[in-house]
mmCIF file of C-alpha atoms and ligand atoms in Angstrom:
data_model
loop_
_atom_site.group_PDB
_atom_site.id
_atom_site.type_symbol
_atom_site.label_atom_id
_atom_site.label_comp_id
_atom_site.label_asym_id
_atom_site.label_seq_id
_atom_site.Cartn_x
_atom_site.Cartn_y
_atom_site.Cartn_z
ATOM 1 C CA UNK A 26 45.995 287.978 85.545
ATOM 2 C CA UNK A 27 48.160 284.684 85.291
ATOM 3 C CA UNK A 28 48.322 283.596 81.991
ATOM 4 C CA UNK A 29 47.967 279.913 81.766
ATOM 5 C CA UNK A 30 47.363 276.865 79.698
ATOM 6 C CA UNK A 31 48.602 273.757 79.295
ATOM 7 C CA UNK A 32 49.842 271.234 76.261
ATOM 8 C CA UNK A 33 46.701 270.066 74.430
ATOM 9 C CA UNK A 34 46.253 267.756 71.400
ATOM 10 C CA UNK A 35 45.772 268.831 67.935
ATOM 11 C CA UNK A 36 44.063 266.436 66.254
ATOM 12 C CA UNK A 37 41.053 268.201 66.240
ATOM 13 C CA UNK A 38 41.965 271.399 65.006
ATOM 14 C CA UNK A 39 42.321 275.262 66.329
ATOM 15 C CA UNK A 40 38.620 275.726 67.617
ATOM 16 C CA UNK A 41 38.132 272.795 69.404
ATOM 17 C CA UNK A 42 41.882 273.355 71.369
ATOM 18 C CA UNK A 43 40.452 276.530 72.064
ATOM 19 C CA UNK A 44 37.011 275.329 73.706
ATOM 20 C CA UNK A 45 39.147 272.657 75.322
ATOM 21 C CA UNK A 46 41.008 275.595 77.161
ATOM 22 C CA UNK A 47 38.142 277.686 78.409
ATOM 23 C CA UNK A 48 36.342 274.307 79.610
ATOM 24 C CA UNK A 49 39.948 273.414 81.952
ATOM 25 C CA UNK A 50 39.883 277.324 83.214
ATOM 26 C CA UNK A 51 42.948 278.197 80.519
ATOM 27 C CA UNK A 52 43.665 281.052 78.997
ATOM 28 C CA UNK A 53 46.266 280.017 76.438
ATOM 29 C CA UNK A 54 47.950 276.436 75.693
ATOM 30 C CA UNK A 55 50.527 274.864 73.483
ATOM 31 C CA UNK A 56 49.957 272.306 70.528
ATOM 32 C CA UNK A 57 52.319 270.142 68.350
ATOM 33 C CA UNK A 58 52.196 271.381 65.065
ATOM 34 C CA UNK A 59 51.738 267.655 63.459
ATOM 35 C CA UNK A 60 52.745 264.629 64.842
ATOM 36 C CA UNK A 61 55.205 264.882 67.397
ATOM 37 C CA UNK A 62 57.756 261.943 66.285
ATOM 38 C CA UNK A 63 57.455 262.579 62.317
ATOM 39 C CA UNK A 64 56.352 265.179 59.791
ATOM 40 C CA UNK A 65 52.897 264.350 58.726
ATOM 41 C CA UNK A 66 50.354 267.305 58.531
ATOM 42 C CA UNK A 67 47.120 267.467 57.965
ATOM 43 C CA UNK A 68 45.914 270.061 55.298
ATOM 44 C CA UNK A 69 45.254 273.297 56.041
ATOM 45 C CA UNK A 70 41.788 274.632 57.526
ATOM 46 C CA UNK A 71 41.154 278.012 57.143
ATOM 47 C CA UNK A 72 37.959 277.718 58.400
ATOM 48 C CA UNK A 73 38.849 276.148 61.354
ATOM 49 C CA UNK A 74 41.619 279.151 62.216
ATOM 50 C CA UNK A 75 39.687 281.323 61.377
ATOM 51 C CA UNK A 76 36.697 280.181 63.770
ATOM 52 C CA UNK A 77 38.972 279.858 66.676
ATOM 53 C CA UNK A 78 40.618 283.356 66.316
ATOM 54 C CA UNK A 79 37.054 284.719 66.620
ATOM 55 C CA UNK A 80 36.969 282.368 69.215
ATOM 56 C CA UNK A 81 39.868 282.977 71.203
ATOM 57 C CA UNK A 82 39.231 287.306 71.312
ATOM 58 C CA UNK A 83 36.045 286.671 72.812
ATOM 59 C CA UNK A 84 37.424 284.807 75.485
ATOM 60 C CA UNK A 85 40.677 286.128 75.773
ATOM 61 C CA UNK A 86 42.910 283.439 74.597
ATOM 62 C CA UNK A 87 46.290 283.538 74.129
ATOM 63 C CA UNK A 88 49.403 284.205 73.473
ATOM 64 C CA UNK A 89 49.544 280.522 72.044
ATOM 65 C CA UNK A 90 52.280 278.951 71.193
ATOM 66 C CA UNK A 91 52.644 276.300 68.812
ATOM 67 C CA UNK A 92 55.682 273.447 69.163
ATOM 68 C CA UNK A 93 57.529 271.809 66.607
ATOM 69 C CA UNK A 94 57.560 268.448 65.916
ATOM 70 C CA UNK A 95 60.684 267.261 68.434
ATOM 71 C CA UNK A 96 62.741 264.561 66.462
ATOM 72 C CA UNK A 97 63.672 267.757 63.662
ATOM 73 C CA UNK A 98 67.369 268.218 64.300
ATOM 74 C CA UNK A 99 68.426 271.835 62.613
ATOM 75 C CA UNK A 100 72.167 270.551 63.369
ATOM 76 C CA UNK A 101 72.326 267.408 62.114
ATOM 77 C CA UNK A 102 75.257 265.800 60.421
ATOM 78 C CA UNK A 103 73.260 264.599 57.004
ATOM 79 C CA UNK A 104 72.573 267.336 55.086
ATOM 80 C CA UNK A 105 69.217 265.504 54.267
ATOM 81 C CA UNK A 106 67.897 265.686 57.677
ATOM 82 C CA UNK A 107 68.839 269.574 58.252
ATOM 83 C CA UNK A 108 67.085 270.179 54.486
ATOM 84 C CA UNK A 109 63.791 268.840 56.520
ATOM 85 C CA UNK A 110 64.009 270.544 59.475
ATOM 86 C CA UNK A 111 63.809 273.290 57.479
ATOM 87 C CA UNK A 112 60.853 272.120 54.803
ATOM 88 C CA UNK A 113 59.153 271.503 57.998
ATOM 89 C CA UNK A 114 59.657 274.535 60.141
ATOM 90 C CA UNK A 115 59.195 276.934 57.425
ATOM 91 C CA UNK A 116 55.630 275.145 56.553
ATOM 92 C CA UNK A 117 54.674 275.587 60.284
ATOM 93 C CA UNK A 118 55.342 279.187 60.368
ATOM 94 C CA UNK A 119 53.593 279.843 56.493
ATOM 95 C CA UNK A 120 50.467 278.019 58.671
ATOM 96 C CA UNK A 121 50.904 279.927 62.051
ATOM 97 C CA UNK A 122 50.996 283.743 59.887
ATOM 98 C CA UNK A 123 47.063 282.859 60.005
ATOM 99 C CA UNK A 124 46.855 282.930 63.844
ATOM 100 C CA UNK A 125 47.785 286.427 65.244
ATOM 101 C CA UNK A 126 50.626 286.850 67.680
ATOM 102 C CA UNK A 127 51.277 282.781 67.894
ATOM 103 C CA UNK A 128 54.464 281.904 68.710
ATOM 104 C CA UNK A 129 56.572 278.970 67.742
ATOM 105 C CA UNK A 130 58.810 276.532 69.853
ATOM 106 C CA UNK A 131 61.635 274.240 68.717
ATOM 107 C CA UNK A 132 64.417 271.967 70.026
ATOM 108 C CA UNK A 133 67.874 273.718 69.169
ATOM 109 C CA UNK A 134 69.254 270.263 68.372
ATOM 110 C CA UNK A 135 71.654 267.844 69.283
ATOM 111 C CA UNK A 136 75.295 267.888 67.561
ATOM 112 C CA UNK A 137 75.944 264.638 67.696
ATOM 113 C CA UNK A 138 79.468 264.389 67.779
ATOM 114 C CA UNK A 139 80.088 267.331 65.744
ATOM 115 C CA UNK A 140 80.516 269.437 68.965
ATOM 116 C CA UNK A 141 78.935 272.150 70.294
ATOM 117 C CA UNK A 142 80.415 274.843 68.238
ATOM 118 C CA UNK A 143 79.590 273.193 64.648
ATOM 119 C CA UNK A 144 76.110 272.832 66.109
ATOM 120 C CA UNK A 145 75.728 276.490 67.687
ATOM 121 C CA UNK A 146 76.745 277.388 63.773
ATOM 122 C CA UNK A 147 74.405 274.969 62.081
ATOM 123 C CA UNK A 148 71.363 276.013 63.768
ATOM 124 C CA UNK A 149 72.215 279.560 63.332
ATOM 125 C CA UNK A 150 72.517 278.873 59.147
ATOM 126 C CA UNK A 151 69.021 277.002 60.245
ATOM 127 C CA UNK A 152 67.576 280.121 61.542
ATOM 128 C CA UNK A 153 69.294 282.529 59.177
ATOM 129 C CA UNK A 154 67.435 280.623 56.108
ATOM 130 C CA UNK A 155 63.755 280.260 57.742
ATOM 131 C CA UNK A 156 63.074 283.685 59.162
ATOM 132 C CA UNK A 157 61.574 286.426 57.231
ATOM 133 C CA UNK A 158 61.481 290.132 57.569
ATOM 134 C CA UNK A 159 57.573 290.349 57.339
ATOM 135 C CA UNK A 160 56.892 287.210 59.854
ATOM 136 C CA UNK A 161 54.534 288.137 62.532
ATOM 137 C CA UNK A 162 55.366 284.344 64.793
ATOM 138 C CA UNK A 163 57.732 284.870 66.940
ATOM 139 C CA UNK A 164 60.468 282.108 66.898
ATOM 140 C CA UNK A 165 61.409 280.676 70.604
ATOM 141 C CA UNK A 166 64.350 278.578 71.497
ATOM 142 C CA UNK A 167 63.765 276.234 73.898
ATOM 143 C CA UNK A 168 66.111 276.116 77.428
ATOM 144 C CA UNK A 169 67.520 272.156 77.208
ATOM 145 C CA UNK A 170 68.232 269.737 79.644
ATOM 146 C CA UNK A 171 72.004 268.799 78.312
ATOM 147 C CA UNK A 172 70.691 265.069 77.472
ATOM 148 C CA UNK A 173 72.869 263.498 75.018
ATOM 149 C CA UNK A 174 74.517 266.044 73.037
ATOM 150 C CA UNK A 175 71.880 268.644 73.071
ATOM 151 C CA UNK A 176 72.700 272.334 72.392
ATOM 152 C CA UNK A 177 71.125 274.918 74.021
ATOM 153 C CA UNK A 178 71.560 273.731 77.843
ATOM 154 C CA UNK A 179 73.176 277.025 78.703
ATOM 155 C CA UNK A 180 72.290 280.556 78.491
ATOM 156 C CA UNK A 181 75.894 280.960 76.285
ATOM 157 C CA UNK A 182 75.327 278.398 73.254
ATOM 158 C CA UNK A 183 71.158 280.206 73.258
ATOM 159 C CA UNK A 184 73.247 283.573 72.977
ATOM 160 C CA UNK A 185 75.785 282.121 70.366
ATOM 161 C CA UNK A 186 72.656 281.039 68.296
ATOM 162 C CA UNK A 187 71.127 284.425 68.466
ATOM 163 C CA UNK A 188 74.227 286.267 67.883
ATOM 164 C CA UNK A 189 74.432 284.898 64.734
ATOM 165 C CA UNK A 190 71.221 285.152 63.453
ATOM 166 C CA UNK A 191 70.335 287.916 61.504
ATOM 167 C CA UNK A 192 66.580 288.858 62.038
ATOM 168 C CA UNK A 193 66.755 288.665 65.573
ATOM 169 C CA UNK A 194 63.715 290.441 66.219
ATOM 170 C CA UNK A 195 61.779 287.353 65.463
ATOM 171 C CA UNK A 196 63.725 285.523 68.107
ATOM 172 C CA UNK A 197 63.077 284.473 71.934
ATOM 173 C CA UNK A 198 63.729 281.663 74.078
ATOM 174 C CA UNK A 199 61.392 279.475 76.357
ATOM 175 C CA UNK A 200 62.620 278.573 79.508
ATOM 176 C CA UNK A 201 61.356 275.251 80.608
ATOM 177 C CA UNK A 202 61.746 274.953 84.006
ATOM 178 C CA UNK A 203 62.090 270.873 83.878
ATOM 179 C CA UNK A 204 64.837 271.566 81.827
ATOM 180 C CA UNK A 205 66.845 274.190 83.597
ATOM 181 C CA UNK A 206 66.863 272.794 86.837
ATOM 182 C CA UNK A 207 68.609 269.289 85.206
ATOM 183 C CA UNK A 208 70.667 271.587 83.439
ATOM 184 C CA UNK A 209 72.225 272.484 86.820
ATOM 185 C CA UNK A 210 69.968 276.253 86.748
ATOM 186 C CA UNK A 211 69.113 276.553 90.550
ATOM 187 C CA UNK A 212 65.764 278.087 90.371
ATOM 188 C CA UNK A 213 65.099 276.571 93.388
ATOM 189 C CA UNK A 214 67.675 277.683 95.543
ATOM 190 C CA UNK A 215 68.826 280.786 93.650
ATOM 191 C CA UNK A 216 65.954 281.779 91.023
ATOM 192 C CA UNK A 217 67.130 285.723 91.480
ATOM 193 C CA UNK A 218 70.952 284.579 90.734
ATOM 194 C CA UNK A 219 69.641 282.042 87.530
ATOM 195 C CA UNK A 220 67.704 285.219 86.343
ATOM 196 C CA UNK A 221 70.332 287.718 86.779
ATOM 197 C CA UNK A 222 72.354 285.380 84.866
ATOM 198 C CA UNK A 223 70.128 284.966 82.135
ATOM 199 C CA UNK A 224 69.681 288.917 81.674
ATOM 200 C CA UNK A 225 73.598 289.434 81.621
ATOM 201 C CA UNK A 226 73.929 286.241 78.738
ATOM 202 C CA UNK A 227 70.708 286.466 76.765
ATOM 203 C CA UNK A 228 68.566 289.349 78.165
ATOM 204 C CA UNK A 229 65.263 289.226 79.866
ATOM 205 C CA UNK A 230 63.685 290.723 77.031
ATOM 206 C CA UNK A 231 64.225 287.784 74.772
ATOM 207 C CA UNK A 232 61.915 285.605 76.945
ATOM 208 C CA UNK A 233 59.006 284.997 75.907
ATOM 209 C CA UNK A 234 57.289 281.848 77.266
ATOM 210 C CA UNK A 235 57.596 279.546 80.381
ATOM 211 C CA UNK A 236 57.348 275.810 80.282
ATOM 212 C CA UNK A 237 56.178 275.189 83.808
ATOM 213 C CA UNK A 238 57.012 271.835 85.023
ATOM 214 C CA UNK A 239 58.528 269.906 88.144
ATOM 215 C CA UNK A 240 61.300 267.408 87.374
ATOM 216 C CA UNK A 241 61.580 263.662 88.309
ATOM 217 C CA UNK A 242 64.941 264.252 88.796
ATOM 218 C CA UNK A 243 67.813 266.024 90.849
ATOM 219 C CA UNK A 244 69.059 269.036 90.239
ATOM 220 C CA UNK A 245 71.711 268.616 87.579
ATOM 221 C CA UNK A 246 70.707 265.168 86.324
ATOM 222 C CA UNK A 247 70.851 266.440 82.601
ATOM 223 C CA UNK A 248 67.530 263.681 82.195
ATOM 224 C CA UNK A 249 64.287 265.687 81.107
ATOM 225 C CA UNK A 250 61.720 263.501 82.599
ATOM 226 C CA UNK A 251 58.564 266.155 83.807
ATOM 227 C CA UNK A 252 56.678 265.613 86.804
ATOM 228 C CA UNK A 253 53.244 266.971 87.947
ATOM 229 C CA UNK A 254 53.382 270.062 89.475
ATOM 230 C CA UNK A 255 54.580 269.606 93.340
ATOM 231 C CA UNK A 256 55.410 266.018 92.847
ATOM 232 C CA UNK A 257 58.852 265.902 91.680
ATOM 233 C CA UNK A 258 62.067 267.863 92.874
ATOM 234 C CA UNK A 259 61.213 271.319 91.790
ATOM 235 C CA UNK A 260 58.406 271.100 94.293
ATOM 236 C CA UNK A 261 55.650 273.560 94.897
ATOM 237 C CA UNK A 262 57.050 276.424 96.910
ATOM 238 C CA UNK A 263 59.762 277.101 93.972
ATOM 239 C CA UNK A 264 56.781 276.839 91.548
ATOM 240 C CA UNK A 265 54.936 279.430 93.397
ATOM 241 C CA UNK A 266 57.989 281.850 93.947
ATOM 242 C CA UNK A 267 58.375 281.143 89.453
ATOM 243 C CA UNK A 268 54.906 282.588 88.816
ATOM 244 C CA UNK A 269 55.138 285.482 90.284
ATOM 245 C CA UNK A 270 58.646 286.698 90.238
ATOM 246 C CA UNK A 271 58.507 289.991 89.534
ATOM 247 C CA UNK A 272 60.365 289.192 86.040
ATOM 248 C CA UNK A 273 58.247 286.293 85.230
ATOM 249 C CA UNK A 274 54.800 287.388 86.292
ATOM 250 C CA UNK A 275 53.468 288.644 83.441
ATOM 251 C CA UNK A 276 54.983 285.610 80.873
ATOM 252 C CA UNK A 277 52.425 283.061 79.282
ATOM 253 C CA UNK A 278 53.292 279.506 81.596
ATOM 254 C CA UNK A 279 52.513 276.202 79.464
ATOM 255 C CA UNK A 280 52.208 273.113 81.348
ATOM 256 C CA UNK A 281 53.679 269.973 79.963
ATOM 257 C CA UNK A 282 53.239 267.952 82.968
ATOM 258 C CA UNK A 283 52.313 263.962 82.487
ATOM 259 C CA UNK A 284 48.701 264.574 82.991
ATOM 260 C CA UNK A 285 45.292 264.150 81.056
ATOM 261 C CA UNK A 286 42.743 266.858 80.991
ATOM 262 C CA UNK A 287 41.407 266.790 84.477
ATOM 263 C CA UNK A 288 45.008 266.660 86.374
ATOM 264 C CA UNK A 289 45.743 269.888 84.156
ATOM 265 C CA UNK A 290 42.829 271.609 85.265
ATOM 266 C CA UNK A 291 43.420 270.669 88.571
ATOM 267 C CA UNK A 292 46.784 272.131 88.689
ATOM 268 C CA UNK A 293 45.341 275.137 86.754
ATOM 269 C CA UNK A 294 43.080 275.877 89.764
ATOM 270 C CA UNK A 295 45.993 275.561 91.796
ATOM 271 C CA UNK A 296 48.261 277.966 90.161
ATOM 272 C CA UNK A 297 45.730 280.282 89.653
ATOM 273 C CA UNK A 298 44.866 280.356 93.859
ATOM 274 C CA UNK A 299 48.668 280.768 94.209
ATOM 275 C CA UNK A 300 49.337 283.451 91.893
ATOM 276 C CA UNK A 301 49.250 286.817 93.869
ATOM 277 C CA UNK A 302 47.020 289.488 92.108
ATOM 278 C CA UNK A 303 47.613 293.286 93.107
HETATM 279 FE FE1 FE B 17 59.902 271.086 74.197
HETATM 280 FE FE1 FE B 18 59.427 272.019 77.340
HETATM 281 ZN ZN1 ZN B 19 61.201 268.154 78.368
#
């Protein structure tokens, strides 16, 4: 069965993300963890997680997979700045240990000037200091468009972060395929070659989680603007040969297309007629 969901809003806590799911035809979704652009949180509801994971086993929700805030840079040049990506991120994943088999999604980081290699070691020291033996939340790296001076556009800076990090059991990446294809990844033209390619660098077993969108821009444009699904560059046929690649099939796929509620369930419907089930 194709696992999908789609980016939903938070603000109203686990249970009601959950209903919010079944009611669009989901079966999973991704959340921010607090606001996007800053680091307010609201305070913890135990009730409310522990409502929804009754919830989401009865209807078969999940994996989910939880996003960090986007503006935390774990390679920043200020010392002060790297200090709160970490406050932050290690408060998300103290939360998340109360919602079984979550995972959590973050933005490498951008190096700013410091180049690539200071920023591959940064966000290693990042991940070396926030992961813990006895986590159960799975940490994900996200695939980047190259925008700025982003890390993590190829497959070799993800694998020179993991390298260096010591509990790399807790580690994955999510490929977004936005981001790939304007980071010059033909999974268009060549999805078998970008895979192959990913399994020699990083290893297919370290992903986790799909981020399915369509780009508003060319292949290689290093931009990260999403597009609906079939409306941008990407297009629909690629989309359809992504879900259900052999390699691919049986990953959770999060929408973060520029819809609201209905437009995701459309597109929901019309993964779901295009998936191929044996
Ligand atoms: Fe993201
Ligand atoms: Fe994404
Ligand atoms: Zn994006």
């Amino acid at each position: 069965m194709l696992k999908i969901g789609c980016h939903l809003s938070s603000s109203k806590g686990y249970l009601a993300m959950g209903k919010t799911a079944v009611e669009i035809g989901a079966n999973t979704f991704q959340f921010f963890t607090r606001n996007p652009r800053g680091g307010a949180v609201k305070p913890l509801d135990l009730e409310d997680m522990r409502a929804y994971v009754e919830f989401a086993g009865e209807h078969g929700i999940g994996p989910i997979l939880a996003h960090a805030p986007y503006t935390l840079n774990a390679c920043a040049k200020d010392e002060g700045l790297r200090e709160f990506a970490k406050n932050v991120m290690e408060e998300d994943l103290m939360r998340l240990s109360y919602i079984p088999g979550a995972m959590y999604n973050f933005h490498p980081g951008s190096h700013v000037k410091q180049g690539s290699e200071a920023g591959i070691e940064l966000i290693a020291r990042h991940l070396n200091s926030i992961l813990r033996e006895d986590q159960q939340t799975t940490v994900l790296l996200e695939t980047m468009a190259g925008k700025g001076s982003e890390v993590g556009r190829t497959f070799e800076e993800l694998c020179a972060i993991i390298d260096r990090v010591e509990l790399k059991e807790h580690l994955g990446v999510c490929l977004d395929t936005c981001h790939v294809y304007d980071g010059e990844y033909d999974i268009v033209n060549h999805l078998d070659e970008v895979l192959e390619s990913f399994d020699e660098i990083i290893g297919l077993s370290r992903l986790k989680a799909i981020h399915l969108n369509d780009s508003k821009n060319p292949f290689g444009s290093h931009k990260d603007r999403h597009e609906k699904i079939g409306e941008g560059t990407i297009g629909l046929e690629a989309v359809e040969r992504i879900i259900n690649h052999p390699k691919l099939r049986e990953l959770p796929f999060y929408l973060e297309t520029p819809n609201e509620l209905p437009g995701y369930a459309a597109e929901i419907a019309l993964l779901k007629e295009y998936y191929r089930e044996f």
